[in-house]
Short mmCIF file of C-alpha atoms in Angstrom, two decimals:
data_model
loop_
_atom_site.label_atom_id
_atom_site.label_comp_id
_atom_site.label_asym_id
_atom_site.label_seq_id
_atom_site.Cartn_x
_atom_site.Cartn_y
_atom_site.Cartn_z
CA UNK U 1 4.13 -9.37 21.80
CA UNK U 2 4.47 -5.92 23.37
CA UNK U 3 6.97 -7.36 25.80
CA UNK U 4 9.50 -7.68 22.97
CA UNK U 5 9.85 -3.95 22.75
CA UNK U 6 11.69 -3.92 26.06
CA UNK U 7 14.01 -6.82 25.25
CA UNK U 8 16.49 -4.86 23.13
CA UNK U 9 16.95 -1.96 25.57
CA UNK U 10 17.26 -4.33 28.54
CA UNK U 11 19.81 -6.46 26.70
CA UNK U 12 21.86 -3.37 25.92
CA UNK U 13 21.70 -2.31 29.55
CA UNK U 14 22.85 -5.79 30.62
CA UNK U 15 25.70 -5.69 28.13
CA UNK U 16 26.77 -2.29 29.42
CA UNK U 17 26.68 -3.58 32.95
CA UNK U 18 28.65 -6.68 32.03
CA UNK U 19 31.35 -4.66 30.29
CA UNK U 20 31.59 -2.38 33.30
CA UNK U 21 31.62 -5.24 35.83
CA UNK U 22 34.22 -7.26 33.89
CA UNK U 23 36.43 -4.19 33.67
CA UNK U 24 36.84 -4.50 29.92
CA UNK U 25 36.66 -0.75 29.38
CA UNK U 26 38.23 1.87 31.58
CA UNK U 27 35.65 2.92 34.21
CA UNK U 28 36.67 6.47 33.50
CA UNK U 29 35.30 6.24 29.94
CA UNK U 30 32.43 3.90 30.65
CA UNK U 31 30.93 4.49 34.09
CA UNK U 32 28.37 2.06 35.46
CA UNK U 33 24.70 2.48 34.55
CA UNK U 34 24.05 3.39 38.19
CA UNK U 35 26.54 6.25 38.09
CA UNK U 36 24.99 7.59 34.92
CA UNK U 37 21.47 7.22 36.28
CA UNK U 38 22.59 9.01 39.38
CA UNK U 39 24.02 11.89 37.36
CA UNK U 40 20.90 11.96 35.21
CA UNK U 41 18.59 12.22 38.20
CA UNK U 42 20.79 14.84 39.84
CA UNK U 43 21.10 17.10 36.82
CA UNK U 44 17.51 16.65 35.70
CA UNK U 45 15.48 16.59 38.88
CA UNK U 46 17.61 17.67 41.83
CA UNK U 47 19.65 20.62 40.62
CA UNK U 48 17.74 20.84 37.31
CA UNK U 49 20.80 22.47 35.75
CA UNK U 50 20.40 20.57 32.45
CA UNK U 51 17.03 22.21 31.67
CA UNK U 52 18.33 25.60 30.50
CA UNK U 53 20.68 23.79 28.13
CA UNK U 54 17.90 21.63 26.73
CA UNK U 55 15.70 24.67 26.38
CA UNK U 56 18.33 26.69 24.53
CA UNK U 57 19.13 23.80 22.18
CA UNK U 58 15.48 23.15 21.38
CA UNK U 59 14.84 26.84 20.84
CA UNK U 60 17.71 27.12 18.36
CA UNK U 61 16.61 23.96 16.60
CA UNK U 62 12.98 25.06 16.21
CA UNK U 63 13.81 28.64 15.31
CA UNK U 64 16.21 27.48 12.63
CA UNK U 65 13.67 24.97 11.37
CA UNK U 66 10.90 27.56 11.15
CA UNK U 67 13.03 29.99 9.18
CA UNK U 68 14.17 27.16 6.90
CA UNK U 69 10.59 26.11 6.24
CA UNK U 70 9.44 29.69 5.67
CA UNK U 71 12.19 30.23 3.10
CA UNK U 72 12.64 26.74 1.66
CA UNK U 73 9.03 25.75 1.00
CA UNK U 74 8.12 28.79 -1.15
CA UNK U 75 11.41 28.56 -3.05
CA UNK U 76 10.89 24.83 -3.61
CA UNK U 77 7.36 25.43 -4.85
CA UNK U 78 8.73 28.03 -7.25
CA UNK U 79 11.47 25.79 -8.60
CA UNK U 80 9.07 22.87 -8.75
CA UNK U 81 6.51 24.86 -10.74
CA UNK U 82 8.77 26.47 -13.32
CA UNK U 83 11.19 24.35 -15.33
CA UNK U 84 13.35 27.35 -16.20
CA UNK U 85 13.91 28.45 -12.62
CA UNK U 86 14.52 24.86 -11.57
CA UNK U 87 17.07 24.29 -14.35
CA UNK U 88 18.93 27.50 -13.63
CA UNK U 89 19.19 26.82 -9.90
CA UNK U 90 19.84 23.09 -10.19
CA UNK U 91 23.63 23.33 -10.13
CA UNK U 92 23.74 25.88 -7.31
CA UNK U 93 21.42 23.88 -5.09
CA UNK U 94 23.28 20.63 -5.73
CA UNK U 95 26.63 22.28 -5.13
CA UNK U 96 25.70 24.09 -1.91
CA UNK U 97 23.99 20.97 -0.70
CA UNK U 98 27.29 19.16 -1.06
CA UNK U 99 29.05 21.52 1.34
CA UNK U 100 28.74 20.16 4.89
CA UNK U 101 26.97 23.00 6.72
CA UNK U 102 29.38 22.89 9.67
CA UNK U 103 32.22 23.68 7.26
CA UNK U 104 30.74 27.16 7.05
CA UNK U 105 30.57 27.71 10.79
CA UNK U 106 33.89 29.58 11.05
CA UNK U 107 32.79 31.86 8.24
CA UNK U 108 29.51 32.57 10.00
CA UNK U 109 31.47 33.26 13.19
CA UNK U 110 33.59 35.80 11.37
CA UNK U 111 30.59 37.48 9.82
CA UNK U 112 28.17 37.42 12.75
CA UNK U 113 30.39 37.20 15.77
CA UNK U 114 29.66 35.04 18.78
CA UNK U 115 26.14 34.38 20.02
CA UNK U 116 23.14 32.66 18.51
CA UNK U 117 23.66 34.10 15.04
CA UNK U 118 26.21 31.72 13.54
CA UNK U 119 24.56 28.64 15.10
CA UNK U 120 21.19 29.55 13.63
CA UNK U 121 22.88 30.34 10.34
CA UNK U 122 24.35 26.82 10.14
CA UNK U 123 20.95 25.26 10.85
CA UNK U 124 19.15 27.51 8.41
CA UNK U 125 21.75 26.86 5.73
CA UNK U 126 21.49 23.08 6.01
CA UNK U 127 17.74 22.81 6.50
CA UNK U 128 16.63 25.37 3.93
CA UNK U 129 18.31 23.37 1.20
CA UNK U 130 16.57 20.21 2.37
CA UNK U 131 13.22 22.01 2.37
CA UNK U 132 13.81 23.39 -1.13
CA UNK U 133 14.70 20.00 -2.54
CA UNK U 134 11.71 18.26 -0.97
CA UNK U 135 9.13 20.93 -1.81
CA UNK U 136 10.50 20.99 -5.36
CA UNK U 137 10.19 17.22 -5.64
CA UNK U 138 6.68 17.23 -4.19
CA UNK U 139 5.45 19.89 -6.58
CA UNK U 140 7.15 18.62 -9.71
CA UNK U 141 6.00 15.05 -9.08
CA UNK U 142 2.39 15.93 -8.32
CA UNK U 143 0.18 13.94 -10.72
CA UNK U 144 -0.48 15.91 -13.89
CA UNK U 145 -3.92 14.35 -14.08
CA UNK U 146 -5.17 16.22 -11.01
CA UNK U 147 -4.06 19.56 -12.45
CA UNK U 148 -6.00 18.56 -15.56
CA UNK U 149 -9.02 17.88 -13.39
CA UNK U 150 -8.74 21.36 -11.90
CA UNK U 151 -8.62 22.95 -15.32
CA UNK U 152 -11.47 20.82 -16.62
CA UNK U 153 -13.68 22.04 -13.78
CA UNK U 154 -12.85 25.70 -14.23
CA UNK U 155 -10.24 26.41 -11.55
CA UNK U 156 -7.73 29.15 -12.36
CA UNK U 157 -3.94 28.89 -12.01
CA UNK U 158 -3.83 30.06 -8.41
CA UNK U 159 -6.65 27.81 -7.35
CA UNK U 160 -4.90 24.89 -9.01
CA UNK U 161 -1.70 25.71 -7.13
CA UNK U 162 -3.44 26.25 -3.82
CA UNK U 163 -6.09 23.55 -3.97
CA UNK U 164 -4.34 20.82 -5.95
CA UNK U 165 -0.58 21.15 -6.32
CA UNK U 166 0.12 22.08 -2.71
CA UNK U 167 -1.93 19.32 -1.10
CA UNK U 168 -0.34 16.90 -3.53
CA UNK U 169 3.13 18.11 -2.49
CA UNK U 170 2.33 18.18 1.22
CA UNK U 171 3.40 14.61 2.08
CA UNK U 172 6.81 15.23 0.53
CA UNK U 173 7.11 18.63 2.23
CA UNK U 174 6.47 16.95 5.56
CA UNK U 175 9.10 14.32 4.78
CA UNK U 176 11.45 17.25 4.19
CA UNK U 177 10.51 18.80 7.53
CA UNK U 178 11.21 15.55 9.33
CA UNK U 179 14.59 15.15 7.65
CA UNK U 180 15.40 18.77 8.40
CA UNK U 181 14.42 18.28 12.05
CA UNK U 182 16.98 15.53 12.57
CA UNK U 183 19.65 17.54 10.79
CA UNK U 184 18.81 20.69 12.76
CA UNK U 185 19.48 18.92 16.04
CA UNK U 186 22.80 17.59 14.77
CA UNK U 187 23.88 20.99 13.56
CA UNK U 188 22.84 22.83 16.72
CA UNK U 189 24.66 20.39 18.99
CA UNK U 190 27.82 20.44 16.87
CA UNK U 191 27.91 24.21 16.56
CA UNK U 192 27.36 24.59 20.30
CA UNK U 193 30.62 22.75 20.87
CA UNK U 194 32.53 25.65 19.41
CA UNK U 195 33.02 28.67 21.62
CA UNK U 196 30.43 31.36 21.55
CA UNK U 197 27.67 30.82 24.06
CA UNK U 198 27.58 29.55 27.62
CA UNK U 199 24.45 27.41 27.10
CA UNK U 200 23.26 24.51 25.02
CA UNK U 201 23.54 20.73 25.16
CA UNK U 202 26.50 20.63 22.79
CA UNK U 203 28.32 23.15 24.94
CA UNK U 204 27.44 21.18 28.06
CA UNK U 205 28.70 17.87 26.60
CA UNK U 206 31.95 19.53 25.63
CA UNK U 207 32.43 21.15 29.02
CA UNK U 208 31.82 17.89 30.92
CA UNK U 209 34.29 16.18 28.66
CA UNK U 210 36.93 18.80 29.38
CA UNK U 211 36.72 18.27 33.13
CA UNK U 212 36.24 14.49 32.94
CA UNK U 213 32.72 14.56 34.37
CA UNK U 214 31.94 11.47 32.31
CA UNK U 215 28.61 10.39 33.89
CA UNK U 216 27.37 13.98 33.48
CA UNK U 217 28.53 13.94 29.90
CA UNK U 218 26.49 10.80 29.25
CA UNK U 219 23.51 12.49 30.83
CA UNK U 220 23.78 15.45 28.45
CA UNK U 221 24.21 13.07 25.50
CA UNK U 222 21.12 11.16 26.64
CA UNK U 223 19.14 14.39 26.69
CA UNK U 224 20.16 15.20 23.14
CA UNK U 225 18.89 11.75 22.19
CA UNK U 226 15.64 12.16 24.12
CA UNK U 227 14.95 15.49 22.41
CA UNK U 228 15.58 14.03 18.98
CA UNK U 229 13.46 10.97 19.71
CA UNK U 230 10.50 12.89 21.14
CA UNK U 231 10.39 15.44 18.35
CA UNK U 232 10.58 12.74 15.75
CA UNK U 233 7.74 10.79 17.39
CA UNK U 234 5.68 13.95 17.67
CA UNK U 235 6.26 14.61 14.02
CA UNK U 236 5.19 11.15 12.94
CA UNK U 237 2.00 11.67 14.92
CA UNK U 238 1.30 15.02 13.31
CA UNK U 239 2.17 13.59 9.91
CA UNK U 240 -0.38 10.79 10.25
CA UNK U 241 -3.11 13.27 11.05
CA UNK U 242 -2.25 15.97 8.54
CA UNK U 243 -1.48 13.82 5.50
CA UNK U 244 -3.67 10.90 6.46
CA UNK U 245 -4.13 9.95 2.82
CA UNK U 246 -0.43 9.52 2.01
CA UNK U 247 0.51 6.04 0.89
CA UNK U 248 -3.10 4.85 0.73
CA UNK H 1 -42.78 9.41 -16.65
CA UNK H 2 -43.78 13.04 -16.62
CA UNK H 3 -40.89 14.21 -14.47
CA UNK H 4 -38.33 12.63 -16.75
CA UNK H 5 -39.93 14.13 -19.82
CA UNK H 6 -39.64 17.51 -18.16
CA UNK H 7 -35.94 16.91 -17.77
CA UNK H 8 -35.60 16.36 -21.49
CA UNK H 9 -36.11 20.06 -22.11
CA UNK H 10 -33.35 20.92 -19.65
CA UNK H 11 -31.61 24.17 -20.52
CA UNK H 12 -28.13 22.67 -20.59
CA UNK H 13 -28.83 20.43 -23.53
CA UNK H 14 -26.41 21.27 -26.28
CA UNK H 15 -25.36 19.50 -29.44
CA UNK H 16 -21.77 18.57 -30.16
CA UNK H 17 -20.10 19.05 -33.50
CA UNK H 18 -16.56 17.93 -34.25
CA UNK H 19 -15.69 18.59 -37.87
CA UNK H 20 -12.53 17.58 -39.76
CA UNK H 21 -10.53 17.71 -36.59
CA UNK H 22 -6.76 17.19 -36.79
CA UNK H 23 -4.48 17.00 -33.83
CA UNK H 24 -0.78 16.12 -33.58
CA UNK H 25 1.77 16.03 -30.80
CA UNK H 26 5.42 17.01 -30.96
CA UNK H 27 7.43 13.80 -31.18
CA UNK H 28 11.11 14.67 -31.13
CA UNK H 29 11.76 16.67 -34.28
CA UNK H 30 8.69 15.45 -36.13
CA UNK H 31 5.03 15.47 -35.21
CA UNK H 32 2.88 12.50 -34.37
CA UNK H 33 -0.60 12.70 -35.85
CA UNK H 34 -3.15 11.32 -33.38
CA UNK H 35 -6.43 12.58 -34.84
CA UNK H 36 -6.86 12.72 -38.59
CA UNK H 37 -9.84 14.49 -40.14
CA UNK H 38 -12.23 13.19 -37.57
CA UNK H 39 -15.86 14.24 -37.73
CA UNK H 40 -18.49 13.28 -35.19
CA UNK H 41 -21.67 14.88 -33.94
CA UNK H 42 -24.19 14.44 -31.18
CA UNK H 43 -27.67 15.92 -31.19
CA UNK H 44 -28.80 17.68 -28.01
CA UNK H 45 -29.51 15.06 -25.38
CA UNK H 46 -28.00 12.23 -27.39
CA UNK H 47 -25.81 9.52 -25.89
CA UNK H 48 -22.93 8.82 -28.26
CA UNK H 49 -20.46 6.00 -27.75
CA UNK H 50 -17.03 6.08 -29.32
CA UNK H 51 -15.43 2.70 -29.77
CA UNK H 52 -11.91 2.11 -30.98
CA UNK H 53 -8.69 0.17 -30.43
CA UNK H 54 -6.43 1.00 -27.51
CA UNK H 55 -4.19 4.01 -27.93
CA UNK H 56 -6.05 5.34 -30.95
CA UNK H 57 -6.43 8.89 -29.65
CA UNK H 58 -9.84 8.59 -28.01
CA UNK H 59 -8.67 10.28 -24.84
CA UNK H 60 -7.10 13.07 -26.89
CA UNK H 61 -10.41 13.59 -28.64
CA UNK H 62 -12.19 14.09 -25.32
CA UNK H 63 -9.42 16.37 -24.08
CA UNK H 64 -9.82 18.51 -27.20
CA UNK H 65 -13.58 18.75 -26.75
CA UNK H 66 -13.10 19.60 -23.06
CA UNK H 67 -10.73 22.39 -24.06
CA UNK H 68 -7.80 20.88 -22.17
CA UNK H 69 -5.49 20.53 -25.16
CA UNK H 70 -5.29 22.66 -28.33
CA UNK H 71 -5.85 21.18 -31.77
CA UNK H 72 -4.33 21.84 -35.18
CA UNK H 73 -7.24 22.31 -37.53
CA UNK H 74 -10.93 21.66 -38.00
CA UNK H 75 -13.59 22.64 -35.50
CA UNK H 76 -14.98 21.38 -32.24
CA UNK H 77 -17.95 23.01 -30.61
CA UNK H 78 -20.71 22.43 -28.12
CA UNK H 79 -23.88 24.40 -28.68
CA UNK H 80 -21.95 26.46 -31.21
CA UNK H 81 -19.30 27.49 -28.71
CA UNK H 82 -15.61 26.57 -28.99
CA UNK H 83 -13.90 24.37 -26.36
CA UNK H 84 -13.06 26.14 -23.14
CA UNK H 85 -16.07 28.43 -23.27
CA UNK H 86 -18.70 25.95 -22.13
CA UNK H 87 -18.98 23.74 -19.06
CA UNK H 88 -17.89 20.17 -19.64
CA UNK H 89 -18.41 17.43 -17.08
CA UNK H 90 -15.48 15.07 -17.44
CA UNK H 91 -15.15 11.58 -15.98
CA UNK H 92 -11.49 10.78 -16.45
CA UNK H 93 -10.17 7.40 -17.44
CA UNK H 94 -8.09 7.11 -14.28
CA UNK H 95 -11.03 8.23 -12.18
CA UNK H 96 -9.45 6.85 -9.03
CA UNK H 97 -6.48 9.19 -9.23
CA UNK H 98 -8.64 11.99 -10.56
CA UNK H 99 -10.28 12.26 -7.13
CA UNK H 100 -8.44 14.31 -4.52
CA UNK H 101 -7.34 11.94 -1.75
CA UNK H 102 -7.28 14.75 0.83
CA UNK H 103 -10.94 15.56 0.30
CA UNK H 104 -14.03 13.79 1.53
CA UNK H 105 -16.48 12.60 -1.13
CA UNK H 106 -18.75 15.60 -0.61
CA UNK H 107 -15.93 18.07 -1.25
CA UNK H 108 -14.59 16.08 -4.18
CA UNK H 109 -18.01 16.26 -5.80
CA UNK H 110 -18.32 19.97 -5.02
CA UNK H 111 -15.13 20.87 -6.92
CA UNK H 112 -16.83 22.22 -10.07
CA UNK H 113 -18.93 24.57 -7.93
CA UNK H 114 -15.86 26.29 -6.55
CA UNK H 115 -15.33 28.47 -9.58
CA UNK H 116 -18.63 30.24 -8.89
CA UNK H 117 -19.60 29.49 -5.30
CA UNK H 118 -17.23 30.62 -2.55
CA UNK H 119 -19.11 29.17 0.40
CA UNK H 120 -18.24 25.65 1.54
CA UNK H 121 -21.59 25.28 3.27
CA UNK H 122 -23.61 26.28 0.27
CA UNK H 123 -21.55 23.97 -1.97
CA UNK H 124 -22.08 21.01 0.33
CA UNK H 125 -25.75 21.81 0.45
CA UNK H 126 -25.95 21.88 -3.33
CA UNK H 127 -24.06 18.60 -3.62
CA UNK H 128 -26.45 16.90 -1.23
CA UNK H 129 -29.45 18.32 -3.05
CA UNK H 130 -28.10 17.19 -6.38
CA UNK H 131 -27.42 13.65 -5.15
CA UNK H 132 -30.90 13.34 -3.71
CA UNK H 133 -32.39 14.58 -6.97
CA UNK H 134 -30.46 11.97 -8.96
CA UNK H 135 -30.87 9.24 -6.38
CA UNK H 136 -27.12 8.68 -6.14
CA UNK H 137 -25.99 7.22 -2.83
CA UNK H 138 -22.39 7.80 -1.77
CA UNK H 139 -20.88 7.84 1.74
CA UNK H 140 -20.25 11.57 1.63
CA UNK H 141 -18.00 11.72 4.67
CA UNK H 142 -15.55 9.15 3.35
CA UNK H 143 -12.18 9.84 1.84
CA UNK H 144 -11.46 8.13 -1.49
CA UNK H 145 -9.21 5.55 0.15
CA UNK H 146 -12.15 4.48 2.29
CA UNK H 147 -14.46 3.89 -0.67
CA UNK H 148 -14.99 0.93 -3.00
CA UNK H 149 -14.24 1.10 -6.72
CA UNK H 150 -17.90 1.58 -7.58
CA UNK H 151 -18.33 4.33 -5.00
CA UNK H 152 -15.30 6.17 -6.33
CA UNK H 153 -16.68 5.87 -9.84
CA UNK H 154 -20.01 7.29 -8.70
CA UNK H 155 -18.18 10.11 -6.95
CA UNK H 156 -16.35 10.95 -10.16
CA UNK H 157 -19.63 10.82 -12.09
CA UNK H 158 -21.41 13.03 -9.56
CA UNK H 159 -18.54 15.51 -9.68
CA UNK H 160 -18.84 15.65 -13.45
CA UNK H 161 -22.57 16.36 -13.30
CA UNK H 162 -23.05 18.56 -10.26
CA UNK H 163 -22.14 21.81 -12.02
CA UNK H 164 -24.92 21.46 -14.62
CA UNK H 165 -22.47 20.96 -17.49
CA UNK H 166 -23.44 21.44 -21.13
CA UNK H 167 -21.94 18.12 -22.03
CA UNK H 168 -20.78 14.94 -20.30
CA UNK H 169 -17.49 13.36 -21.36
CA UNK H 170 -16.65 9.88 -20.12
CA UNK H 171 -13.36 8.16 -20.84
CA UNK H 172 -13.57 4.40 -20.36
CA UNK H 173 -15.10 5.04 -16.98
CA UNK H 174 -15.76 1.42 -16.09
CA UNK H 175 -12.46 0.03 -17.29
CA UNK H 176 -11.02 -0.72 -13.88
CA UNK H 177 -14.16 -2.28 -12.40
CA UNK H 178 -15.01 -5.97 -12.18
CA UNK H 179 -17.73 -7.28 -14.48
CA UNK H 180 -20.50 -7.30 -11.90
CA UNK H 181 -19.85 -3.74 -10.74
CA UNK H 182 -19.48 -2.73 -14.36
CA UNK H 183 -22.96 -3.91 -15.27
CA UNK H 184 -24.61 -2.22 -12.33
CA UNK H 185 -22.62 0.97 -12.96
CA UNK H 186 -23.87 1.04 -16.54
CA UNK H 187 -27.45 0.83 -15.30
CA UNK H 188 -26.76 3.45 -12.64
CA UNK H 189 -25.30 5.74 -15.28
CA UNK H 190 -28.34 5.27 -17.51
CA UNK H 191 -30.66 5.98 -14.60
CA UNK H 192 -28.91 9.26 -13.79
CA UNK H 193 -28.61 10.12 -17.45
CA UNK H 194 -32.36 9.68 -17.90
CA UNK H 195 -32.85 12.34 -15.26
CA UNK H 196 -30.68 14.88 -17.01
CA UNK H 197 -30.71 13.80 -20.64
CA UNK H 198 -27.37 15.46 -21.01
CA UNK H 199 -25.50 15.17 -24.30
CA UNK H 200 -22.85 12.53 -23.67
CA UNK H 201 -19.68 11.37 -25.37
CA UNK H 202 -18.75 7.99 -23.97
CA UNK H 203 -15.42 6.49 -24.93
CA UNK H 204 -15.13 2.75 -24.50
CA UNK H 205 -13.19 -0.26 -25.62
CA UNK H 206 -15.92 -2.62 -24.49
CA UNK H 207 -18.33 -3.09 -27.37
CA UNK H 208 -21.38 -4.43 -25.47
CA UNK H 209 -21.27 -1.58 -23.03
CA UNK H 210 -20.79 0.97 -25.81
CA UNK H 211 -23.88 -0.26 -27.66
CA UNK H 212 -26.02 -0.86 -24.58
CA UNK H 213 -25.69 2.75 -23.48
CA UNK H 214 -25.74 4.59 -26.80
CA UNK H 215 -28.09 6.18 -29.30
CA UNK H 216 -25.26 6.35 -31.78
CA UNK H 217 -21.99 4.51 -32.06
CA UNK H 218 -18.80 5.64 -33.78
CA UNK H 219 -16.10 3.12 -34.63
CA UNK H 220 -12.64 4.66 -34.83
CA UNK H 221 -9.58 3.49 -36.74
CA UNK H 222 -6.21 2.75 -35.13
CA UNK H 223 -3.86 5.73 -34.74
CA UNK H 224 -4.35 8.36 -36.13
CA UNK H 225 -8.02 8.28 -35.20
CA UNK H 226 -10.69 8.79 -37.81
CA UNK H 227 -14.25 7.54 -38.08
CA UNK H 228 -14.59 4.27 -39.98
CA UNK H 229 -18.23 3.53 -39.23
CA UNK H 230 -21.27 5.26 -37.77
CA UNK H 231 -24.08 3.08 -36.42
CA UNK H 232 -27.45 4.11 -35.04
CA UNK H 233 -28.67 2.08 -32.08
CA UNK H 234 -32.44 1.91 -32.38
CA UNK H 235 -33.17 0.24 -29.09
CA UNK H 236 -35.98 1.76 -27.02
CA UNK H 237 -35.25 3.46 -23.72
CA UNK H 238 -35.07 2.77 -20.88
CA UNK H 239 -32.65 0.01 -21.75
CA UNK H 240 -32.93 -3.34 -20.05
CA UNK H 241 -30.47 -6.20 -19.81
CA UNK H 242 -32.77 -8.35 -21.94
CA UNK H 243 -31.97 -6.11 -24.92
CA UNK H 244 -28.40 -7.43 -24.84
CA UNK H 245 -29.75 -10.48 -26.70
CA UNK H 246 -32.13 -8.65 -29.02
CA UNK H 247 -31.84 -8.78 -32.78
CA UNK H 248 -31.14 -5.06 -33.11
CA UNK H 249 -28.39 -5.25 -30.51
CA UNK H 250 -26.72 -8.25 -32.10
CA UNK H 251 -26.89 -6.80 -35.58
CA UNK H 252 -25.30 -3.51 -34.47
CA UNK H 253 -22.70 -5.51 -32.61
CA UNK H 254 -21.88 -7.65 -35.65
CA UNK H 255 -21.49 -4.61 -37.89
CA UNK H 256 -19.40 -2.80 -35.30
CA UNK H 257 -17.01 -5.69 -34.86
CA UNK H 258 -16.79 -6.18 -38.61
CA UNK H 259 -15.83 -2.52 -39.13
CA UNK H 260 -13.42 -2.68 -36.21
CA UNK H 261 -11.57 -5.72 -37.58
CA UNK H 262 -11.58 -4.50 -41.16
CA UNK H 263 -9.57 -1.48 -40.06
CA UNK H 264 -7.37 -3.28 -37.60
CA UNK H 265 -5.96 -5.72 -40.16
CA UNK H 266 -4.70 -3.82 -43.20
#
């Protein structure tokens, strides 16, 4: 049965090849798989010039994610624990969540100037809200019964928060982290396409597109995909170990 | 046996007195009365079953005694102390969800020790010692989702007892188990109980089980709960399955069901 896992990708590759060979699409927009593979090998292994871009993109993504988690999780726990705080922030969170984060990029550029600042700001803006919403949900939907258990056996408020409410919210917090991870990559790549820094996968994709280096552009796109895929897989692995009880 | 008689004089034995207790919940603009002038008592070391229709406020009664919810009027005390000031071992109705899924059995059981004992090692040691003393066998390294229904129930029972509580509260603890497991759990409970002779309030909606375990049986009315009948169960201990057919058992059972029905159909 394991063989099936390769069928889809191979079929797609064959389709790509067929389209290229039949000349359906302009070869300028859709180069052959060989050309792309060639560019991929060159940029990745021979010159290695794609690595700094990958590195910079990943760094921005993780840095933004860490700040978002550090801010969003405590805030979400707070709003999830206290009805009043949650009610008073409900509208603000829903409203700001409705603004596409990239819409704020020009503003961040104006405020922070070029460089990493505005890119990180976009990521932190988008991901912090996701973390707040998920931590809030996790805490406010933790079973009341288990808090009761804590009280019945003499735990104080802080112990109940630390030993019961947080573990109960953890699966949802991790769901939030995983959602935020995907969004962070999107936001970093998009914001890198604006001017500001000479490095990053988004920047690289845009540059290749400007000079019609299409196979190289595909290579940079592929790397963005590989990064997203690997981090997501890694996260699922960590998730299964850390919240092994979830869903059982 | 000598050792069990020694346990009878255990220091944590306390009597329970609930006197003219009233309790209501906010229900929109009005209040819903769930406990109405309810009076029950348990002598130190007595096993008291509370039997009543579903949704009659039995769980609320236990929550009041445990000090988890406030009450309107009347008194509730264990060994003369008001709720919240004594240690209560509580086996919750939804015992499965009352266990922490992220903790192994040993750390679930050790929960009540955490208020006073900061060392994980010492807590685990005490849990193991306690289980050996009571002869309870649980796979201590398992997480709840790896355990059977009976094992989870035993874990919840052990957790309730490990902290040397003054009183044991059990809320339909065997409700979710199949009949076979239920019977053996009742015997297991009695075995452990004989060791500790702890004053116990046992809420049940299964009449045979309620009588089989108890020294005294209270029959409650439908909502709001009040006592409609008090029956002494004069069966010798230790109880055996054969007593389920004895004259005393059947006569208590007949009177209990009669009182139950009388108050169910107005």
